[in-house]
Amino acid sequence: MAELAKLPGIGRKTAQRLTFHLLKQPAETAERLAAAIRRVRGQVLACATCGNLADEDPCPICSDPRRDATLLCVVEESGDVGAIERAGRYRGLYHVLGGRLSPLEGIGPDELHVDRLLARLANGSGVREVIVATNPSMEGEATATYLQQVLKPLTGAEGGGGSRIRVTRIARGLPVGGDLEYADAVTIAQALAARRDMSETD
Ligand SMILES: [Zn+2]
């Protein structure tokens, strides 16, 4: 109970309910869960290129030659990659920030993989468009605005070795304050299709 209660979103009551539930199940149910937890720590790692969690590095998306390497979708968490993949429309690559700007939680730009993103884009990556797909929450929007600012030098003709990069933001339509990870596939596909250029006036 004490260990479960340490997990995010699980209070003391839920931890108690989960524990009692497990005790009522056949022993193998609890053993399967324990084995899965052990496996996830031992085998899952963050892809050194995009930050996506996978059981190999580079991850299956980065190492798939059929993916469109001119498109780079920036998301907060690995779970968002899964959500967009389930929507089934996007064929580009990803960059996982590992969170979003949150002054209250002490998460600044240095805590996110922004430097890795810039390094990726600077390396003659062939990326033509960066799609900012942070969550439609206040922190997600602040993160999007921050990214727009740091990516700005790459969008001008003077930037990045003459190769201009377009920076777009997924459309609203996702519930405000919502979480990409839990949005349905149709909503995600529409938000991606209706993405628009980010400019300082909006
Ligand atoms: Zn990857």
PDB file of N, CA, C and O and ligand atoms in Angstrom, residues 46-54 56-63 93-96 120, ligand 1:
ATOM      1  N   ALA A  46      15.426   5.152 -22.743  1.00  0.00           N
ATOM      2  CA  ALA A  46      15.095   6.301 -23.580  1.00  0.00           C
ATOM      3  C   ALA A  46      15.990   6.301 -24.812  1.00  0.00           C
ATOM      4  O   ALA A  46      17.201   6.128 -24.712  1.00  0.00           O
ATOM      5  N   CYS A  47      15.384   6.449 -25.977  1.00  0.00           N
ATOM      6  CA  CYS A  47      16.128   6.529 -27.230  1.00  0.00           C
ATOM      7  C   CYS A  47      17.052   7.749 -27.174  1.00  0.00           C
ATOM      8  O   CYS A  47      16.612   8.848 -26.835  1.00  0.00           O
ATOM      9  N   ALA A  48      18.333   7.555 -27.481  1.00  0.00           N
ATOM     10  CA  ALA A  48      19.308   8.643 -27.378  1.00  0.00           C
ATOM     11  C   ALA A  48      19.038   9.732 -28.413  1.00  0.00           C
ATOM     12  O   ALA A  48      19.466  10.868 -28.248  1.00  0.00           O
ATOM     13  N   THR A  49      18.312   9.388 -29.464  1.00  0.00           N
ATOM     14  CA  THR A  49      18.021  10.371 -30.509  1.00  0.00           C
ATOM     15  C   THR A  49      16.793  11.189 -30.166  1.00  0.00           C
ATOM     16  O   THR A  49      16.841  12.415 -30.144  1.00  0.00           O
ATOM     17  N   CYS A  50      15.666  10.517 -29.899  1.00  0.00           N
ATOM     18  CA  CYS A  50      14.402  11.247 -29.750  1.00  0.00           C
ATOM     19  C   CYS A  50      13.871  11.261 -28.321  1.00  0.00           C
ATOM     20  O   CYS A  50      12.974  12.037 -28.009  1.00  0.00           O
ATOM     21  N   GLY A  51      14.402  10.439 -27.437  1.00  0.00           N
ATOM     22  CA  GLY A  51      13.935  10.427 -26.057  1.00  0.00           C
ATOM     23  C   GLY A  51      12.732   9.540 -25.819  1.00  0.00           C
ATOM     24  O   GLY A  51      12.257   9.419 -24.689  1.00  0.00           O
ATOM     25  N   ASN A  52      12.218   8.922 -26.877  1.00  0.00           N
ATOM     26  CA  ASN A  52      11.087   8.011 -26.744  1.00  0.00           C
ATOM     27  C   ASN A  52      11.505   6.772 -25.950  1.00  0.00           C
ATOM     28  O   ASN A  52      12.633   6.309 -26.072  1.00  0.00           O
ATOM     29  N   LEU A  53      10.599   6.264 -25.137  1.00  0.00           N
ATOM     30  CA  LEU A  53      10.908   5.068 -24.364  1.00  0.00           C
ATOM     31  C   LEU A  53      10.655   3.832 -25.213  1.00  0.00           C
ATOM     32  O   LEU A  53       9.600   3.705 -25.828  1.00  0.00           O
ATOM     33  N   ALA A  54      11.626   2.955 -25.262  1.00  0.00           N
ATOM     34  CA  ALA A  54      11.499   1.742 -26.072  1.00  0.00           C
ATOM     35  C   ALA A  54      12.418   0.687 -25.497  1.00  0.00           C
ATOM     36  O   ALA A  54      13.178   0.961 -24.574  1.00  0.00           O
ATOM     37  N   GLU A  56      14.685  -0.706 -27.309  1.00  0.00           N
ATOM     38  CA  GLU A  56      15.937  -0.677 -28.065  1.00  0.00           C
ATOM     39  C   GLU A  56      16.315   0.769 -28.365  1.00  0.00           C
ATOM     40  O   GLU A  56      15.468   1.655 -28.366  1.00  0.00           O
ATOM     41  N   ASP A  57      17.594   1.000 -28.605  1.00  0.00           N
ATOM     42  CA  ASP A  57      18.099   2.337 -28.878  1.00  0.00           C
ATOM     43  C   ASP A  57      19.010   2.278 -30.095  1.00  0.00           C
ATOM     44  O   ASP A  57      20.023   1.596 -30.049  1.00  0.00           O
ATOM     45  N   PRO A  58      18.734   2.965 -31.208  1.00  0.00           N
ATOM     46  CA  PRO A  58      17.580   3.844 -31.405  1.00  0.00           C
ATOM     47  C   PRO A  58      16.247   3.099 -31.399  1.00  0.00           C
ATOM     48  O   PRO A  58      16.200   1.910 -31.687  1.00  0.00           O
ATOM     49  N   CYS A  59      15.200   3.864 -31.086  1.00  0.00           N
ATOM     50  CA  CYS A  59      13.869   3.272 -30.984  1.00  0.00           C
ATOM     51  C   CYS A  59      13.367   2.854 -32.375  1.00  0.00           C
ATOM     52  O   CYS A  59      13.923   3.286 -33.383  1.00  0.00           O
ATOM     53  N   PRO A  60      12.326   2.014 -32.423  1.00  0.00           N
ATOM     54  CA  PRO A  60      11.840   1.527 -33.723  1.00  0.00           C
ATOM     55  C   PRO A  60      11.411   2.648 -34.672  1.00  0.00           C
ATOM     56  O   PRO A  60      11.503   2.494 -35.890  1.00  0.00           O
ATOM     57  N   ILE A  61      10.971   3.788 -34.137  1.00  0.00           N
ATOM     58  CA  ILE A  61      10.535   4.895 -35.002  1.00  0.00           C
ATOM     59  C   ILE A  61      11.753   5.563 -35.641  1.00  0.00           C
ATOM     60  O   ILE A  61      11.794   5.788 -36.847  1.00  0.00           O
ATOM     61  N   CYS A  62      12.777   5.871 -34.806  1.00  0.00           N
ATOM     62  CA  CYS A  62      13.990   6.509 -35.345  1.00  0.00           C
ATOM     63  C   CYS A  62      14.705   5.609 -36.353  1.00  0.00           C
ATOM     64  O   CYS A  62      15.335   6.094 -37.288  1.00  0.00           O
ATOM     65  N   SER A  63      14.621   4.301 -36.150  1.00  0.00           N
ATOM     66  CA  SER A  63      15.381   3.410 -37.031  1.00  0.00           C
ATOM     67  C   SER A  63      14.552   2.932 -38.223  1.00  0.00           C
ATOM     68  O   SER A  63      15.028   2.117 -39.012  1.00  0.00           O
ATOM     69  N   LEU A  93       9.028  11.913 -37.663  1.00  0.00           N
ATOM     70  CA  LEU A  93       9.782  11.515 -36.479  1.00  0.00           C
ATOM     71  C   LEU A  93       9.322  12.327 -35.266  1.00  0.00           C
ATOM     72  O   LEU A  93       8.508  13.245 -35.405  1.00  0.00           O
ATOM     73  N   TYR A  94       9.869  12.000 -34.109  1.00  0.00           N
ATOM     74  CA  TYR A  94       9.458  12.660 -32.860  1.00  0.00           C
ATOM     75  C   TYR A  94      10.654  13.221 -32.113  1.00  0.00           C
ATOM     76  O   TYR A  94      11.798  12.815 -32.315  1.00  0.00           O
ATOM     77  N   HIS A  95      10.324  14.131 -31.190  1.00  0.00           N
ATOM     78  CA  HIS A  95      11.295  14.534 -30.175  1.00  0.00           C
ATOM     79  C   HIS A  95      10.557  14.667 -28.852  1.00  0.00           C
ATOM     80  O   HIS A  95       9.613  15.442 -28.745  1.00  0.00           O
ATOM     81  N   VAL A  96      10.978  13.896 -27.868  1.00  0.00           N
ATOM     82  CA  VAL A  96      10.310  13.902 -26.564  1.00  0.00           C
ATOM     83  C   VAL A  96      11.063  14.840 -25.618  1.00  0.00           C
ATOM     84  O   VAL A  96      12.254  14.653 -25.358  1.00  0.00           O
ATOM     85  N   ARG A 120      19.872  18.431 -32.708  1.00  0.00           N
ATOM     86  CA  ARG A 120      19.321  17.575 -33.754  1.00  0.00           C
ATOM     87  C   ARG A 120      19.038  18.372 -35.015  1.00  0.00           C
ATOM     88  O   ARG A 120      19.294  17.934 -36.124  1.00  0.00           O
TER      89      ARG A 120
HETATM   90 ZN    ZN B   1      13.961   7.454 -31.197  1.00  0.00          ZN
END
